[in-house]
PDB file of C-alpha atoms in Angstrom:
ATOM      1  CA  MET E 356     105.074 102.901  94.100  1.00 68.00           C
ATOM      2  CA  ARG E 357     101.645 104.279  93.216  1.00 73.00           C
ATOM      3  CA  TRP E 358      99.969 100.905  93.774  1.00 73.00           C
ATOM      4  CA  LEU E 359     101.597 100.632  97.222  1.00 75.00           C
ATOM      5  CA  LYS E 360     100.371 104.088  98.202  1.00 79.00           C
ATOM      6  CA  LEU E 361      96.856 103.275  97.049  1.00 78.00           C
ATOM      7  CA  HIS E 362      96.927  99.917  98.843  1.00 77.00           C
ATOM      8  CA  LEU E 363      97.995 101.503 102.138  1.00 80.00           C
ATOM      9  CA  ARG E 364      95.355 104.227 101.848  1.00 82.00           C
ATOM     10  CA  SER E 365      92.586 101.766 101.008  1.00 81.00           C
ATOM     11  CA  ARG E 366      93.499  99.730 104.108  1.00 86.00           C
ATOM     12  CA  ARG E 367      93.655 102.798 106.382  1.00 90.00           C
ATOM     13  CA  VAL E 368      97.247 101.948 107.291  1.00 93.00           C
ATOM     14  CA  PRO E 369      98.331 105.511 108.261  1.00 93.00           C
ATOM     15  CA  LEU E 370      95.592 105.687 110.930  1.00 94.00           C
ATOM     16  CA  ALA E 371      96.404 102.205 112.233  1.00 95.00           C
ATOM     17  CA  LEU E 372     100.113 102.989 112.382  1.00 95.00           C
ATOM     18  CA  THR E 373      99.453 106.212 114.250  1.00 96.00           C
ATOM     19  CA  THR E 374      97.236 104.399 116.758  1.00 97.00           C
ATOM     20  CA  ALA E 375      99.766 101.606 117.334  1.00 96.00           C
ATOM     21  CA  THR E 376     102.656 104.030 117.735  1.00 97.00           C
ATOM     22  CA  SER E 377     100.685 106.236 120.136  1.00 97.00           C
ATOM     23  CA  THR E 378      99.682 103.241 122.261  1.00 97.00           C
ATOM     24  CA  ILE E 379     103.231 101.929 122.558  1.00 97.00           C
ATOM     25  CA  ALA E 380     104.578 105.414 123.288  1.00 97.00           C
ATOM     26  CA  LEU E 381     101.956 106.030 125.982  1.00 97.00           C
ATOM     27  CA  VAL E 382     102.668 102.769 127.817  1.00 96.00           C
ATOM     28  CA  TRP E 383     106.407 103.364 127.542  1.00 96.00           C
ATOM     29  CA  ALA E 384     106.069 106.913 128.897  1.00 96.00           C
ATOM     30  CA  LEU E 385     103.903 105.795 131.838  1.00 95.00           C
ATOM     31  CA  SER E 386     106.339 102.993 132.657  1.00 94.00           C
ATOM     32  CA  LEU E 387     109.254 105.379 132.494  1.00 91.00           C
ATOM     33  CA  ALA E 388     107.500 107.847 134.775  1.00 92.00           C
ATOM     34  CA  TYR E 389     105.941 105.551 137.362  1.00 91.00           C
ATOM     35  CA  THR E 390     108.140 102.460 137.679  1.00 89.00           C
ATOM     36  CA  ASP E 391     111.756 101.910 138.615  1.00 86.00           C
ATOM     37  CA  SER E 392     112.122  98.662 136.682  1.00 89.00           C
ATOM     38  CA  PRO E 393     114.197  98.886 133.475  1.00 91.00           C
ATOM     39  CA  THR E 394     112.010  96.187 131.883  1.00 93.00           C
ATOM     40  CA  ILE E 395     108.273  96.505 131.226  1.00 94.00           C
ATOM     41  CA  ASN E 396     106.702  93.350 132.641  1.00 93.00           C
ATOM     42  CA  ALA E 397     105.122  90.634 130.492  1.00 94.00           C
ATOM     43  CA  ARG E 398     101.535  91.509 131.446  1.00 95.00           C
ATOM     44  CA  THR E 399     101.873  95.162 130.489  1.00 96.00           C
ATOM     45  CA  ALA E 400     103.823  94.229 127.381  1.00 96.00           C
ATOM     46  CA  SER E 401     101.129  91.752 126.327  1.00 97.00           C
ATOM     47  CA  VAL E 402      98.333  94.307 126.700  1.00 97.00           C
ATOM     48  CA  THR E 403     100.372  96.861 124.748  1.00 97.00           C
ATOM     49  CA  ILE E 404     101.104  94.392 121.970  1.00 97.00           C
ATOM     50  CA  VAL E 405      97.495  93.282 121.621  1.00 97.00           C
ATOM     51  CA  LEU E 406      96.314  96.903 121.339  1.00 97.00           C
ATOM     52  CA  ALA E 407      98.884  97.553 118.619  1.00 97.00           C
ATOM     53  CA  VAL E 408      97.910  94.322 116.861  1.00 97.00           C
ATOM     54  CA  ILE E 409      94.202  95.224 117.014  1.00 97.00           C
ATOM     55  CA  ALA E 410      94.996  98.558 115.381  1.00 96.00           C
ATOM     56  CA  LEU E 411      96.772  96.693 112.602  1.00 95.00           C
ATOM     57  CA  GLY E 412      93.883  94.229 112.369  1.00 94.00           C
ATOM     58  CA  THR E 413      91.634  96.968 111.034  1.00 94.00           C
ATOM     59  CA  THR E 414      93.821  97.089 107.927  1.00 94.00           C
ATOM     60  CA  LEU E 415      93.244  93.463 106.982  1.00 93.00           C
ATOM     61  CA  SER E 416      90.346  94.321 104.693  1.00 88.00           C
ATOM     62  CA  GLY E 417      89.778  97.155 102.279  1.00 81.00           C
ATOM     63  CA  ALA E 418      86.764  99.215 101.351  1.00 74.00           C
ATOM     64  CA  ASP E 419      85.801  96.835  98.537  1.00 72.00           C
ATOM     65  CA  ASP E 420      85.909  93.112  99.340  1.00 71.00           C
ATOM     66  CA  ALA E 421      85.159  92.143  95.770  1.00 70.00           C
ATOM     67  CA  LEU E 422      88.422  93.714  94.659  1.00 68.00           C
ATOM     68  CA  ASP E 423      90.339  91.105  96.675  1.00 66.00           C
ATOM     69  CA  ARG E 424      88.708  88.394  94.617  1.00 67.00           C
ATOM     70  CA  THR E 425      90.010  89.632  91.305  1.00 68.00           C
ATOM     71  CA  ALA E 426      92.859  87.845  89.577  1.00 58.00           C
ATOM     72  CA  SER E 427      94.632  91.033  88.601  1.00 72.00           C
ATOM     73  CA  VAL E 428      97.213  90.724  91.395  1.00 77.00           C
ATOM     74  CA  ASN E 429      98.667  87.914  93.492  1.00 85.00           C
ATOM     75  CA  TRP E 430      96.525  88.507  96.583  1.00 87.00           C
ATOM     76  CA  PRO E 431      97.914  85.651  98.739  1.00 91.00           C
ATOM     77  CA  VAL E 432     101.425  87.055  98.428  1.00 92.00           C
ATOM     78  CA  ARG E 433     100.209  90.590  99.046  1.00 89.00           C
ATOM     79  CA  ARG E 434      98.223  89.559 102.120  1.00 92.00           C
ATOM     80  CA  ALA E 435     101.168  87.602 103.520  1.00 95.00           C
ATOM     81  CA  GLY E 436     103.453  90.557 102.920  1.00 94.00           C
ATOM     82  CA  HIS E 437     100.960  92.865 104.618  1.00 93.00           C
ATOM     83  CA  LEU E 438     100.956  90.703 107.743  1.00 95.00           C
ATOM     84  CA  LEU E 439     104.723  90.182 107.846  1.00 96.00           C
ATOM     85  CA  LEU E 440     105.384  93.883 107.358  1.00 95.00           C
ATOM     86  CA  GLY E 441     102.913  94.682 110.123  1.00 95.00           C
ATOM     87  CA  ALA E 442     104.666  92.291 112.489  1.00 96.00           C
ATOM     88  CA  ALA E 443     108.018  93.850 111.638  1.00 96.00           C
ATOM     89  CA  VAL E 444     106.711  97.374 112.282  1.00 96.00           C
ATOM     90  CA  ILE E 445     105.175  96.524 115.657  1.00 96.00           C
ATOM     91  CA  THR E 446     108.305  94.649 116.751  1.00 96.00           C
ATOM     92  CA  ALA E 447     110.526  97.526 115.654  1.00 96.00           C
ATOM     93  CA  LEU E 448     108.415 100.076 117.538  1.00 96.00           C
ATOM     94  CA  LEU E 449     108.588  97.982 120.709  1.00 96.00           C
ATOM     95  CA  LEU E 450     112.321  97.412 120.416  1.00 94.00           C
ATOM     96  CA  LEU E 451     113.036 101.111 119.931  1.00 94.00           C
ATOM     97  CA  THR E 452     112.497 101.391 123.674  1.00 94.00           C
ATOM     98  CA  THR E 453     115.565  99.253 124.416  1.00 92.00           C
ATOM     99  CA  VAL E 454     117.744 102.354 124.115  1.00 91.00           C
ATOM    100  CA  THR E 455     115.837 104.003 126.968  1.00 91.00           C
ATOM    101  CA  ASP E 456     115.535 103.396 130.716  1.00 90.00           C
ATOM    102  CA  ALA E 457     112.224 101.488 130.338  1.00 91.00           C
ATOM    103  CA  SER E 458     111.988  98.908 127.579  1.00 93.00           C
ATOM    104  CA  PHE E 459     109.923  96.053 126.197  1.00 93.00           C
ATOM    105  CA  GLU E 460     112.204  93.044 126.723  1.00 88.00           C
ATOM    106  CA  PRO E 461     113.374  90.379 126.174  1.00 92.00           C
ATOM    107  CA  LEU E 462     113.405  90.221 122.387  1.00 93.00           C
ATOM    108  CA  THR E 463     112.165  86.620 122.389  1.00 95.00           C
ATOM    109  CA  LEU E 464     109.038  87.582 124.360  1.00 96.00           C
ATOM    110  CA  VAL E 465     108.312  90.525 122.059  1.00 96.00           C
ATOM    111  CA  LEU E 466     108.691  88.325 118.976  1.00 96.00           C
ATOM    112  CA  ARG E 467     106.675  85.436 120.410  1.00 97.00           C
ATOM    113  CA  ASN E 468     103.751  87.536 121.614  1.00 97.00           C
ATOM    114  CA  THR E 469     103.612  89.733 118.526  1.00 97.00           C
ATOM    115  CA  ALA E 470     103.667  86.734 116.182  1.00 97.00           C
ATOM    116  CA  GLY E 471     101.069  84.773 118.140  1.00 97.00           C
ATOM    117  CA  LEU E 472      98.635  87.636 118.638  1.00 97.00           C
ATOM    118  CA  LEU E 473      98.948  88.828 115.058  1.00 97.00           C
ATOM    119  CA  GLY E 474      98.356  85.282 113.841  1.00 97.00           C
ATOM    120  CA  LEU E 475      95.270  84.988 116.018  1.00 97.00           C
ATOM    121  CA  THR E 476      93.998  88.311 114.670  1.00 97.00           C
ATOM    122  CA  ALA E 477      94.607  87.206 111.091  1.00 97.00           C
ATOM    123  CA  LEU E 478      92.799  83.934 111.744  1.00 97.00           C
ATOM    124  CA  GLY E 479      89.832  85.864 113.129  1.00 96.00           C
ATOM    125  CA  ALA E 480      89.848  88.122 110.082  1.00 95.00           C
ATOM    126  CA  ALA E 481      89.839  85.132 107.746  1.00 95.00           C
ATOM    127  CA  LEU E 482      86.921  83.516 109.600  1.00 95.00           C
ATOM    128  CA  PHE E 483      84.757  86.437 110.677  1.00 94.00           C
ATOM    129  CA  GLY E 484      86.109  89.541 108.921  1.00 92.00           C
ATOM    130  CA  ALA E 485      88.456  92.320 109.993  1.00 91.00           C
ATOM    131  CA  ALA E 486      85.742  94.108 111.983  1.00 92.00           C
ATOM    132  CA  LEU E 487      85.513  91.183 114.441  1.00 94.00           C
ATOM    133  CA  ALA E 488      89.158  90.067 114.352  1.00 95.00           C
ATOM    134  CA  TRP E 489      89.964  91.813 117.625  1.00 96.00           C
ATOM    135  CA  ILE E 490      87.682  89.658 119.799  1.00 96.00           C
ATOM    136  CA  ALA E 491      89.838  86.526 120.161  1.00 97.00           C
ATOM    137  CA  PRO E 492      93.233  88.187 120.769  1.00 97.00           C
ATOM    138  CA  LEU E 493      91.813  90.703 123.234  1.00 97.00           C
ATOM    139  CA  THR E 494      89.854  88.049 125.142  1.00 97.00           C
ATOM    140  CA  TRP E 495      92.817  85.670 125.346  1.00 97.00           C
ATOM    141  CA  THR E 496      95.116  88.484 126.483  1.00 97.00           C
ATOM    142  CA  LEU E 497      92.747  89.694 129.204  1.00 96.00           C
ATOM    143  CA  VAL E 498      92.440  86.134 130.523  1.00 96.00           C
ATOM    144  CA  ALA E 499      96.210  85.583 130.409  1.00 95.00           C
ATOM    145  CA  VAL E 500      97.039  88.726 132.403  1.00 95.00           C
ATOM    146  CA  MET E 501      94.572  88.026 135.207  1.00 94.00           C
ATOM    147  CA  PRO E 502      96.235  87.964 138.663  1.00 92.00           C
ATOM    148  CA  PHE E 503      95.573  84.243 139.174  1.00 93.00           C
ATOM    149  CA  MET E 504      97.504  83.415 135.999  1.00 92.00           C
ATOM    150  CA  GLY E 505     101.264  82.991 136.128  1.00 89.00           C
ATOM    151  CA  PRO E 506     104.259  80.803 135.311  1.00 89.00           C
ATOM    152  CA  SER E 507     103.311  77.172 135.788  1.00 88.00           C
ATOM    153  CA  ARG E 508     104.458  73.624 135.084  1.00 90.00           C
ATOM    154  CA  GLU E 509     100.948  72.555 134.112  1.00 93.00           C
ATOM    155  CA  LEU E 510     100.470  72.313 130.364  1.00 95.00           C
ATOM    156  CA  LYS E 511      96.936  73.710 130.373  1.00 94.00           C
ATOM    157  CA  MET E 512      98.070  76.731 132.395  1.00 94.00           C
ATOM    158  CA  GLN E 513     101.040  77.264 130.080  1.00 94.00           C
ATOM    159  CA  LEU E 514      98.710  77.273 127.090  1.00 95.00           C
ATOM    160  CA  ALA E 515      96.027  79.447 128.674  1.00 95.00           C
ATOM    161  CA  SER E 516      98.583  82.031 129.792  1.00 95.00           C
ATOM    162  CA  TRP E 517     101.181  81.589 127.068  1.00 96.00           C
ATOM    163  CA  LEU E 518     101.560  85.365 126.774  1.00 96.00           C
ATOM    164  CA  ILE E 519     103.102  85.744 130.221  1.00 96.00           C
ATOM    165  CA  GLN E 520     105.044  82.478 130.422  1.00 95.00           C
ATOM    166  CA  PRO E 521     108.863  82.713 130.560  1.00 93.00           C
ATOM    167  CA  THR E 522     110.405  82.757 127.107  1.00 90.00           C
ATOM    168  CA  GLY E 523     111.928  79.321 127.525  1.00 89.00           C
ATOM    169  CA  THR E 524     108.529  77.664 127.965  1.00 94.00           C
ATOM    170  CA  THR E 525     108.139  75.195 125.096  1.00 95.00           C
ATOM    171  CA  ALA E 526     104.330  74.987 125.224  1.00 96.00           C
ATOM    172  CA  ALA E 527     103.995  78.783 125.069  1.00 96.00           C
ATOM    173  CA  THR E 528     106.392  79.008 122.140  1.00 97.00           C
ATOM    174  CA  VAL E 529     104.645  76.211 120.241  1.00 97.00           C
ATOM    175  CA  CYS E 530     101.254  77.825 120.896  1.00 97.00           C
ATOM    176  CA  ALA E 531     102.467  81.158 119.490  1.00 97.00           C
ATOM    177  CA  ILE E 532     104.013  79.496 116.438  1.00 97.00           C
ATOM    178  CA  VAL E 533     100.841  77.516 115.698  1.00 98.00           C
ATOM    179  CA  LEU E 534      98.709  80.654 115.966  1.00 98.00           C
ATOM    180  CA  ALA E 535     101.135  82.651 113.820  1.00 98.00           C
ATOM    181  CA  VAL E 536     101.429  80.060 111.042  1.00 98.00           C
ATOM    182  CA  THR E 537      97.729  79.161 111.025  1.00 98.00           C
ATOM    183  CA  GLY E 538      96.665  82.799 110.928  1.00 97.00           C
ATOM    184  CA  LEU E 539      99.189  83.674 108.226  1.00 97.00           C
ATOM    185  CA  LEU E 540      98.121  80.809 105.971  1.00 97.00           C
ATOM    186  CA  ALA E 541      94.392  81.291 106.547  1.00 97.00           C
ATOM    187  CA  TYR E 542      94.472  85.009 105.879  1.00 95.00           C
ATOM    188  CA  ALA E 543      96.911  84.849 102.970  1.00 95.00           C
ATOM    189  CA  LEU E 544      95.019  82.106 101.170  1.00 94.00           C
ATOM    190  CA  ARG E 545      91.429  83.041 102.018  1.00 90.00           C
ATOM    191  CA  GLY E 546      91.402  86.713 102.884  1.00 88.00           C
ATOM    192  CA  CYS E 547      88.416  88.157 104.690  1.00 88.00           C
ATOM    193  CA  PRO E 548      84.910  86.861 103.966  1.00 87.00           C
ATOM    194  CA  LEU E 549      82.842  88.927 101.587  1.00 79.00           C
ATOM    195  CA  ARG E 550      80.606  91.459 103.302  1.00 70.00           C
ATOM    196  CA  PRO E 551      77.143  92.293 101.997  1.00 67.00           C
ATOM    197  CA  ALA E 552      77.209  94.912  99.287  1.00 63.00           C
ATOM    198  CA  SER E 553      75.192  97.234 101.530  1.00 62.00           C
ATOM    199  CA  GLU E 554      78.160  97.402 103.966  1.00 63.00           C
ATOM    200  CA  THR E 555      80.766  98.231 101.376  1.00 59.00           C
ATOM    201  CA  ALA E 556      78.794 100.559  99.118  1.00 54.00           C
ATOM    202  CA  PRO E 557      79.922 104.193  99.243  1.00 53.00           C
ATOM    203  CA  ASP E 558      77.768 106.632 101.164  1.00 49.00           C
ATOM    204  CA  GLN E 559      75.171 108.422  99.066  1.00 48.00           C
TER     205      GLN E 559
END
């Protein structure tokens, strides 16, 4: 278990987990205190999920990029496991609220949005690095939750606002699956791009 402990520490997982848990707990507490609805709406849920996913996105690279290029361990499997475990943790934290009077529901929306946003974050990490991986998921989420966005029969609207579409919307589901699979494969196989040595060198 020593390697797992070192891996989690090198990726700053404890801090990311604390941030994600605090964010979800804060939104849940505010919803419980200030709304009468037993279900947290899709817009609020989407913003909460993307903040939790962004926190996890900071763990997609370690302090030493060159280490990920060594052949000493099976990095594609480890990266895939890292992402899948992160998705499971975020989903579990959100679903813990179902035993309370204000909850993130339905399960299909939580799973769809978590998978899609995490995939988009992973894709950003594979292309631009973990430090910039938050840009695409946050931008897409902020556009999707704008007041003029909503359930629609138009395909382009369903894709642009897939995060808040009803769970039975095929285009929204396909969009989330494509993002999830593409991000998982890109990150698992490629990892994050190498940063200049000056950015990863320890402080003097």
